[in-house]
CSV table of C-alpha atoms and ligand atoms in Angstrom, one decimal:
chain,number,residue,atom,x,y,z
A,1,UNK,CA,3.7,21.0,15.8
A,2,UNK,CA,2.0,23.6,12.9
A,3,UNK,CA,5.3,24.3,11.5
A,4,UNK,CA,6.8,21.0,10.5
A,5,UNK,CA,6.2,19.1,7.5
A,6,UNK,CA,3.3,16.8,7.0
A,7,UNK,CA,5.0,14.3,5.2
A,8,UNK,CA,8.0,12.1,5.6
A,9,UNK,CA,9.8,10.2,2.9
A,10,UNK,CA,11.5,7.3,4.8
A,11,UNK,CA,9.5,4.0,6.5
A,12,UNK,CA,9.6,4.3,10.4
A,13,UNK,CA,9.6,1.2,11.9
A,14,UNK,CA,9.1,1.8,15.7
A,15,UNK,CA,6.7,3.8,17.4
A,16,UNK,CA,5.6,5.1,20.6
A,17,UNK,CA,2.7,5.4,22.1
A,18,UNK,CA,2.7,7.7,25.8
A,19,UNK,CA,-0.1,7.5,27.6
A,20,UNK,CA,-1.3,9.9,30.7
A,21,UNK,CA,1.2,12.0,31.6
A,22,UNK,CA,3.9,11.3,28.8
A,23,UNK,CA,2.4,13.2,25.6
A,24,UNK,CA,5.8,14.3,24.5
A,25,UNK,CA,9.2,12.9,24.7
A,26,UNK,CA,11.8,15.6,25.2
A,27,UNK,CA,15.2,15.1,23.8
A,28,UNK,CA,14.0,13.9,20.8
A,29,UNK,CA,13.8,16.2,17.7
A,30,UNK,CA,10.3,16.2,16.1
A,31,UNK,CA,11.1,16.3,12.0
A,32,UNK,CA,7.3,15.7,10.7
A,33,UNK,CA,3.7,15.8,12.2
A,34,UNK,CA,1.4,13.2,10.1
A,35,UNK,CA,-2.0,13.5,10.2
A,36,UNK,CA,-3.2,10.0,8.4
A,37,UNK,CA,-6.6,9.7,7.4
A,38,UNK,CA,-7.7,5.5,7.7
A,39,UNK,CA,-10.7,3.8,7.1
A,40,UNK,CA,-11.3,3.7,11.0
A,41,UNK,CA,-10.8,7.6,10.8
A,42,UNK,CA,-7.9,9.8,12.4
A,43,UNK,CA,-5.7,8.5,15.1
A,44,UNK,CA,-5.2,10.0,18.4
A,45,UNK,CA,-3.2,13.0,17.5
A,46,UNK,CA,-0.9,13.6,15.3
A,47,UNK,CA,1.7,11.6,14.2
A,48,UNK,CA,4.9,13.0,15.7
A,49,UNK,CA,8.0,11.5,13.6
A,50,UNK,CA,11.3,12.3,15.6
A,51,UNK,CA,14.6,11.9,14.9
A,52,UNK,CA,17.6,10.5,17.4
A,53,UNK,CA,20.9,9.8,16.4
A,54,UNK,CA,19.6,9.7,12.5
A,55,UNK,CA,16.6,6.9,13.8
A,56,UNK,CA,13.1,7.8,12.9
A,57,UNK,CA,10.5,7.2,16.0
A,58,UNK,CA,7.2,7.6,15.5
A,59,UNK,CA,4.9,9.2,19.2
A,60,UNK,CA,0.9,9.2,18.8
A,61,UNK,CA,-0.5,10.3,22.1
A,62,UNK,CA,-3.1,7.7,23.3
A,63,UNK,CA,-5.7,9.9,24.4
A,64,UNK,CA,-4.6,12.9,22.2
A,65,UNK,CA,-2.6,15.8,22.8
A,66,UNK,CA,-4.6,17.5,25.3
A,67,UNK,CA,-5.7,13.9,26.9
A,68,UNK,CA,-9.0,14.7,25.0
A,69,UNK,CA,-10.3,10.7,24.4
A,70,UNK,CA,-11.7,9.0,27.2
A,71,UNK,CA,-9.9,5.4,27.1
A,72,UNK,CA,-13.4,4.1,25.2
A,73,UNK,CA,-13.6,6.8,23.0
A,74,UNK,CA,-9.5,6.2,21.6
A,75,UNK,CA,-9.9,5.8,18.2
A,76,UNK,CA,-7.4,2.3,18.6
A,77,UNK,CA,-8.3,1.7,15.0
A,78,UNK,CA,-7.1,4.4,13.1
A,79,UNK,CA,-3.9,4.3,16.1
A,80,UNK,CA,-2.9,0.9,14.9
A,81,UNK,CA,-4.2,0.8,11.0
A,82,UNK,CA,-2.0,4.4,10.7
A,83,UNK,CA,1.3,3.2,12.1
A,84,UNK,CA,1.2,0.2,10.4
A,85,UNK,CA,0.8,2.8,7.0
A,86,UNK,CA,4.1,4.5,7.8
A,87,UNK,CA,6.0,1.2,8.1
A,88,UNK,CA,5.6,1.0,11.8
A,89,UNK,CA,6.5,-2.9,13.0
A,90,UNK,CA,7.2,-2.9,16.8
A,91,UNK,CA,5.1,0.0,18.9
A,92,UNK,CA,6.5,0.1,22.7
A,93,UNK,CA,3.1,1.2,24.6
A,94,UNK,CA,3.7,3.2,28.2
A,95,UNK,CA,0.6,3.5,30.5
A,96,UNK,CA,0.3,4.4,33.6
A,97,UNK,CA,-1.7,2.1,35.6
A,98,UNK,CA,-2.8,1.5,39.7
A,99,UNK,CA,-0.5,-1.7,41.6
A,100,UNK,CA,-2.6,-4.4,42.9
A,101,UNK,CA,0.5,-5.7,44.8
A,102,UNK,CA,2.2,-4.6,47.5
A,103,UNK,CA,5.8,-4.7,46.0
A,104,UNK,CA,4.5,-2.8,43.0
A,105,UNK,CA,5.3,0.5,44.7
A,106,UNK,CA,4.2,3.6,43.2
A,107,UNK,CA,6.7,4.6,40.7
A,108,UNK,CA,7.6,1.4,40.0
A,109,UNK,CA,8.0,0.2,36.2
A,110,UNK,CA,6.0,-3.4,35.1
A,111,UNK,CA,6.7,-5.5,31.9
A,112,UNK,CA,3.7,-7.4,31.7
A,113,UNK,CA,3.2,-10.2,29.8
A,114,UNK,CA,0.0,-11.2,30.4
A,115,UNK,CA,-3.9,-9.1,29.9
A,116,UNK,CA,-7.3,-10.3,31.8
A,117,UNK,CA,-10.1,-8.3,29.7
A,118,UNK,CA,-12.5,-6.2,31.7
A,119,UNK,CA,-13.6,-4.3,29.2
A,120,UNK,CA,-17.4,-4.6,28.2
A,121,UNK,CA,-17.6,-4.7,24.2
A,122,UNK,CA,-18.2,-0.9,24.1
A,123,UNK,CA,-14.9,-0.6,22.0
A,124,UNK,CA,-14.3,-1.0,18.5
A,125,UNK,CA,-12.2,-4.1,18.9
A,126,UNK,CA,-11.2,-6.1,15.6
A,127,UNK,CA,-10.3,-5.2,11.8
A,128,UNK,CA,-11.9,-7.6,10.5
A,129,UNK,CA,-15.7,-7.6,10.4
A,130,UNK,CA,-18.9,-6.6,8.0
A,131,UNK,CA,-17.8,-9.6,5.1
A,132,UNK,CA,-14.4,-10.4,6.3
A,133,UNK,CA,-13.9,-12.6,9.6
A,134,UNK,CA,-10.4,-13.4,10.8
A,135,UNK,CA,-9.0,-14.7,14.0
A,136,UNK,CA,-5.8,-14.2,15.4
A,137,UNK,CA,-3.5,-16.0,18.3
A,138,UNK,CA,-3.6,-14.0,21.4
A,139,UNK,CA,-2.5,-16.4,23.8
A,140,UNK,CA,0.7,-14.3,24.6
A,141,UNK,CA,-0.3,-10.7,23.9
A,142,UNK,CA,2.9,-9.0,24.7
A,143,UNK,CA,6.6,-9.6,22.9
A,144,UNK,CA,9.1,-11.4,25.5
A,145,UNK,CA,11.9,-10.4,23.1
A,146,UNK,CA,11.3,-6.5,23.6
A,147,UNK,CA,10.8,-7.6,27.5
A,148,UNK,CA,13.9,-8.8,27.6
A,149,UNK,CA,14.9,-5.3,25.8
A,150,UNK,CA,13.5,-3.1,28.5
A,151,UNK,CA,14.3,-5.3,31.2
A,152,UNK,CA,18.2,-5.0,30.1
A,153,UNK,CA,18.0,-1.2,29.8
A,154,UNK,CA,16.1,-1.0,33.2
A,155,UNK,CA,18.5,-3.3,35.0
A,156,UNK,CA,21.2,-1.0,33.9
A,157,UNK,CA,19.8,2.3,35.7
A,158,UNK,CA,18.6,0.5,38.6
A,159,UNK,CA,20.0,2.7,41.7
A,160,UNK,CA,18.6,5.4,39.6
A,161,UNK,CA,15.2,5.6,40.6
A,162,UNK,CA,14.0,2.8,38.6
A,163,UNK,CA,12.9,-0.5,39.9
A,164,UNK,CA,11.3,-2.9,37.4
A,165,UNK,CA,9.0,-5.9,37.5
A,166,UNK,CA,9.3,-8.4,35.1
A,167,UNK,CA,6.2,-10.2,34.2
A,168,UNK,CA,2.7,-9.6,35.2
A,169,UNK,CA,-0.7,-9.1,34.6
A,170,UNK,CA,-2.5,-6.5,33.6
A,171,UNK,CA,-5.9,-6.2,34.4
A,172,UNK,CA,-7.5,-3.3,31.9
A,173,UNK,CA,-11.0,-2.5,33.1
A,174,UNK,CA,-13.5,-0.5,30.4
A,175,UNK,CA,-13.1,2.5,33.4
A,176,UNK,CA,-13.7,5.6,32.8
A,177,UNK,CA,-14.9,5.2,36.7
A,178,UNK,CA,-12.0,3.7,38.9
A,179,UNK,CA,-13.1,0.3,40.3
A,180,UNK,CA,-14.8,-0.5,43.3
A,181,UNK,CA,-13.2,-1.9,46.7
A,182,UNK,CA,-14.4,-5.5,45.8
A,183,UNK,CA,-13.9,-5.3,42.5
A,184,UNK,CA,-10.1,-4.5,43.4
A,185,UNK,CA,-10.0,-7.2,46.0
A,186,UNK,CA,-11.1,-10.0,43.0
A,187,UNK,CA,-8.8,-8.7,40.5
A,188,UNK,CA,-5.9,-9.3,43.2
A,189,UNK,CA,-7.5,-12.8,43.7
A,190,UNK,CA,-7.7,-13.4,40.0
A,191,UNK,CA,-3.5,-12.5,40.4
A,192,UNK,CA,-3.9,-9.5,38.8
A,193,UNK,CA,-0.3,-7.6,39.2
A,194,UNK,CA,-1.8,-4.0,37.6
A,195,UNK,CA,-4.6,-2.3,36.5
A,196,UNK,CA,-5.4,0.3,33.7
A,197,UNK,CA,-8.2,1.0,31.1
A,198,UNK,CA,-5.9,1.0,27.6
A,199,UNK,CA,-4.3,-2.1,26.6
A,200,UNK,CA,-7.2,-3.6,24.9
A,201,UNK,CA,-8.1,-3.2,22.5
A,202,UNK,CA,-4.7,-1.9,21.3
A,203,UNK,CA,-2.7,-5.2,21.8
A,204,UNK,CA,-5.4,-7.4,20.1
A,205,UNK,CA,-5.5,-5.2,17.2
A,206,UNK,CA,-1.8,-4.8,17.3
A,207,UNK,CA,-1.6,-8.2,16.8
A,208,UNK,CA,-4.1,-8.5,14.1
A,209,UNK,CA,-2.2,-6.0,12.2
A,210,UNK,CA,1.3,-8.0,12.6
A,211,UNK,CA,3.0,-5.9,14.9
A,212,UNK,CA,5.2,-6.6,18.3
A,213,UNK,CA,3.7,-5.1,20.7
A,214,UNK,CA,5.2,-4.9,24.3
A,215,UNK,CA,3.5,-2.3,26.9
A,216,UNK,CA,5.9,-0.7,29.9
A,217,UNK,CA,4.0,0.3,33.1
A,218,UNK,CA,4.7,3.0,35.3
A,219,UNK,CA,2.5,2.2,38.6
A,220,UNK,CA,1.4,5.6,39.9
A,221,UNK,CA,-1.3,4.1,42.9
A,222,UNK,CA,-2.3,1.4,44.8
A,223,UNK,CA,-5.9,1.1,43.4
A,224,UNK,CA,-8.4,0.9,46.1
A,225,UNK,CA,-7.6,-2.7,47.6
A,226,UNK,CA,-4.3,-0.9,50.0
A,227,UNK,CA,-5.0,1.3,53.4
A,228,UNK,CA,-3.2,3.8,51.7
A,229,UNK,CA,-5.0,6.6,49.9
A,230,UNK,CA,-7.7,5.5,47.2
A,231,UNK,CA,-6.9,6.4,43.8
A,232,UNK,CA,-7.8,9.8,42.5
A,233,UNK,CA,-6.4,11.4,39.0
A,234,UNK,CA,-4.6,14.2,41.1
A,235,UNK,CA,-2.5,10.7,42.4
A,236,UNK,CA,-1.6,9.4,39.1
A,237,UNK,CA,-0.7,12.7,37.5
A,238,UNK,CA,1.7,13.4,40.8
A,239,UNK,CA,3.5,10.3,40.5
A,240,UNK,CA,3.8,10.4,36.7
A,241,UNK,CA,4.8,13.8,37.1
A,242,UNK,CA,7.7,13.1,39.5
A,243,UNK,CA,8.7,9.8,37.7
A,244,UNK,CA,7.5,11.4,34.1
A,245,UNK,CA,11.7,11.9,33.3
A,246,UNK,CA,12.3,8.5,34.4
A,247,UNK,CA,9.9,6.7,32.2
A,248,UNK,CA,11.3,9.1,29.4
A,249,UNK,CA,15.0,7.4,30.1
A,250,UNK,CA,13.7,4.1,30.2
A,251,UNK,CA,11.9,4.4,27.0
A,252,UNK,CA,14.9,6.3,25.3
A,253,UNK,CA,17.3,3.4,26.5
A,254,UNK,CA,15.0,0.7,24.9
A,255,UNK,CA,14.6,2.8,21.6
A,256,UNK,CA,18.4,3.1,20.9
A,257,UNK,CA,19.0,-0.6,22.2
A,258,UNK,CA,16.0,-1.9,19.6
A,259,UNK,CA,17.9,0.7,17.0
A,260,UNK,CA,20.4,-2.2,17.0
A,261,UNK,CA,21.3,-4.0,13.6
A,262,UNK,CA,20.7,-7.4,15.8
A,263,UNK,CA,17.0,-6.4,16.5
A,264,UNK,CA,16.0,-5.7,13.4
A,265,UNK,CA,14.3,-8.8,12.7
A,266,UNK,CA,12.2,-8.3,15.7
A,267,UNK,CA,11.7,-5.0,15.1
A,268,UNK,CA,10.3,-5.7,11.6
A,269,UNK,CA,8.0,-8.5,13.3
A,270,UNK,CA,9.2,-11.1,10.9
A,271,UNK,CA,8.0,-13.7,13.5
A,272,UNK,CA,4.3,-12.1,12.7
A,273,UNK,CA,4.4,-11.5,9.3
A,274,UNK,CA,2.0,-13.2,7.1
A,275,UNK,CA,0.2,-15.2,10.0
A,276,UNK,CA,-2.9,-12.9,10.0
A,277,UNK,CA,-3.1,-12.4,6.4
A,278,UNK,CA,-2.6,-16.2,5.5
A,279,UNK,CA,-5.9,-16.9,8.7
A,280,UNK,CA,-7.9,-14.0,6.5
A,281,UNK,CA,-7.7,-15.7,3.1
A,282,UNK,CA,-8.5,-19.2,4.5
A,283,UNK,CA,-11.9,-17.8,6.2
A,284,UNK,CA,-14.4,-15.9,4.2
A,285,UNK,CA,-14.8,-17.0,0.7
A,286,UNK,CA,-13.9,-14.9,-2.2
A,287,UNK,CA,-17.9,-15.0,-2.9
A,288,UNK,CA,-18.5,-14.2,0.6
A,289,UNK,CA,-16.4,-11.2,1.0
A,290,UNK,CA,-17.6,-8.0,1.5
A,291,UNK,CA,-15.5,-5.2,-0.9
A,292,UNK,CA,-15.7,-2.7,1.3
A,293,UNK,CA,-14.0,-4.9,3.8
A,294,UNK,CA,-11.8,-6.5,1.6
A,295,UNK,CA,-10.5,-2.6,0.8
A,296,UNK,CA,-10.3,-1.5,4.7
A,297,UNK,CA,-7.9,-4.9,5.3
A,298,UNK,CA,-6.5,-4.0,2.5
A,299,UNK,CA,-5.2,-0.7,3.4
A,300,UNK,CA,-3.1,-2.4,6.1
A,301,UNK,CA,-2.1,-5.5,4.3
A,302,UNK,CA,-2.1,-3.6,0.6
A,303,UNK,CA,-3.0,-6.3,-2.0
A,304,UNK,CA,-3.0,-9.1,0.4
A,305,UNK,CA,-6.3,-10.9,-1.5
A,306,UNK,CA,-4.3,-10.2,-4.6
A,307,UNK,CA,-6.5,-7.7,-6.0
B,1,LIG,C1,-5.8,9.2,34.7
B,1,LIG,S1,-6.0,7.7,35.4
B,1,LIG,C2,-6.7,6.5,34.3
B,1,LIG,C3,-6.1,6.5,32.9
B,1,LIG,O1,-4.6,6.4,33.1
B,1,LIG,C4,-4.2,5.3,32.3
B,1,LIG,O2,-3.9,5.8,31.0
B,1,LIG,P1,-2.9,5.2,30.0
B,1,LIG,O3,-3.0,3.7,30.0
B,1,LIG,O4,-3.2,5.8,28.7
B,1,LIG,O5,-1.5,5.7,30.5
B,1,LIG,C5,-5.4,4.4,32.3
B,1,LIG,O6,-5.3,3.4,31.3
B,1,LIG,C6,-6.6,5.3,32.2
B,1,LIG,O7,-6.8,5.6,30.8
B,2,LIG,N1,-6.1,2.5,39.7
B,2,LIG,C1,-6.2,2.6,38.4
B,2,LIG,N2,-7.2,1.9,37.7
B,2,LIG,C2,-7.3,2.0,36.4
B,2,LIG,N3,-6.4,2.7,35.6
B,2,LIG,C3,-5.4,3.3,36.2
B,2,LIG,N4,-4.4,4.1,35.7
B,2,LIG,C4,-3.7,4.5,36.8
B,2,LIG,N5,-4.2,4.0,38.0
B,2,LIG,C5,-5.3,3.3,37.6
């Protein structure tokens, strides 16, 4: 990555972020490494931008390029505020999480569209805070248009190896420990479908930042709940390991579809934009408003309080 150039003159509009076990995507040819500095500091890793049939993809490794960040110590912040800087409107998020159903077999792909927070308010969580308030819509975190995407690209390699669910819930526990037997057992009452410790906050603050946001699972245990093994990280590196090129194709096949000229509305978010920013302006008073808020907010929605 030391050799390419740090800047890169066009807008990329879609990004990738790989979780465990996908912290590169081959095939792709890297043209730029961006290393953003935001108000909430420095992302992840660097900003890989890559270049496929002449489309500009922006990859940030979630827990950094040697898996470095714990899943409460990713700086989500800078992740989100930074692609959002480069033009970034849609990020397509892969984790790998642990099946709380039986016919989510390891290796199996989930589009989830829904998220039960577990987390425990250790985590940096909103942009908008210390003399600006703002409160964003969550009630459907994911995109069901980009669902759609993947779940047209999966269906067409399915005898392939690839078997996806459509719909679900992920459960995303603060972690870093694995969960206990009972706590398993309730989140597969609650209807939980999967379980992993990343998606929040990066989907709320994907949201508050305007962005579609739609995570793809890759389920690579059964938890803790099954009488098969209990989950260990040798199990989930194994499985993403021997399904790693896989979830590569899949993602691939939903970037070039969403390359599309008849996606790029949703692509740009232009059902998001302006709904934050319009919520921010109506809360705090001008009077109340902190200006070293104002300028963090600012740096994702430039002059957005018109100053
Ligand atoms: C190594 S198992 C737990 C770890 O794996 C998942 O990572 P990601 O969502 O980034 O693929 C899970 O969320 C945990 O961070
Ligand atoms: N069982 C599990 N719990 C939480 N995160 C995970 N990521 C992969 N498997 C997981």
């Amino acid at each position: 990555m030391g050799s390419l150039p740090d800047q890169f003159d066009r807008p990329v509009h879609i990004a990738v972020i790989g979780g465990t076990g996908l912290t590169q995507m081959a095939g792709y040819t890297p043209v730029a490494a961006l290393n953003p500095v935001t108000p909430w500091g420095v992302p992840s890793s660097p900003i890989q931008i890559l270049e496929h049939n002449g489309v500009p993809i922006a990859f940030l490794a979630r827990h950094g390029v040697h898996h470095q960040h714990a899943p409460h110590e990713i700086p989500v912040r800078a992740n989100i505020a930074a692609l959002r800087a480069i033009g970034v409107r849609t990020i397509i998020a892969f984790s790998a999480v642990g099946s709380l159903q039986e016919e989510i077999r390891p290796m199996d792909f989930v589009v989830p569209d829904q998220i039960i927070d577990r987390t425990k308010g250790i985590r940096p969580f909103t942009f908008f805070e210390g003399g600006i308030v703002g409160h964003v819509g969550f009630a459907d975190p994911f995109d069901a248009k980009v669902a759609a995407v993947v779940q047209k690209c999966a269906s067409a390699m399915e005898g392939e190896g690839v078997t996806l669910h459509q719909g679900g819930t992920v459960i995303c526990m603060e972690g870093p420990q694995f969960s206990t037997r009972a706590e398993s057992n309730m989140y597969r009452s609650w209807g939980g479908s999967v379980i992993n410790m990343s998606a929040l906050p990066e989907a709320k603050l994907a949201r508050e930042a305007e962005l579609t946001y739609q995570m793809i699972c890759m389920a690579t245990d059964y938890d803790c709940w099954h009488d098969s093994e209990d989950v260990d990280v040798a199990m989930v590196m194994k499985y993403m390991a021997a399904n790693g090129a896989n979830a590569k194709r899949l993602v691939g096949a939903v970037l070039d579809e969403l390359a599309k000229q008849e996606h790029s509305d949703m692509v740009m978010a232009k059902h998001w934009e302006g709904t934050t920013v319009a919520g921010l302006k109506f809360m705090t008073k001008p009077e109340g408003r902190n200006p070293e808020a104002v300028k963090r907010v600012e740096y994702l929605f430039p002059g957005c309080f018109g100053s």
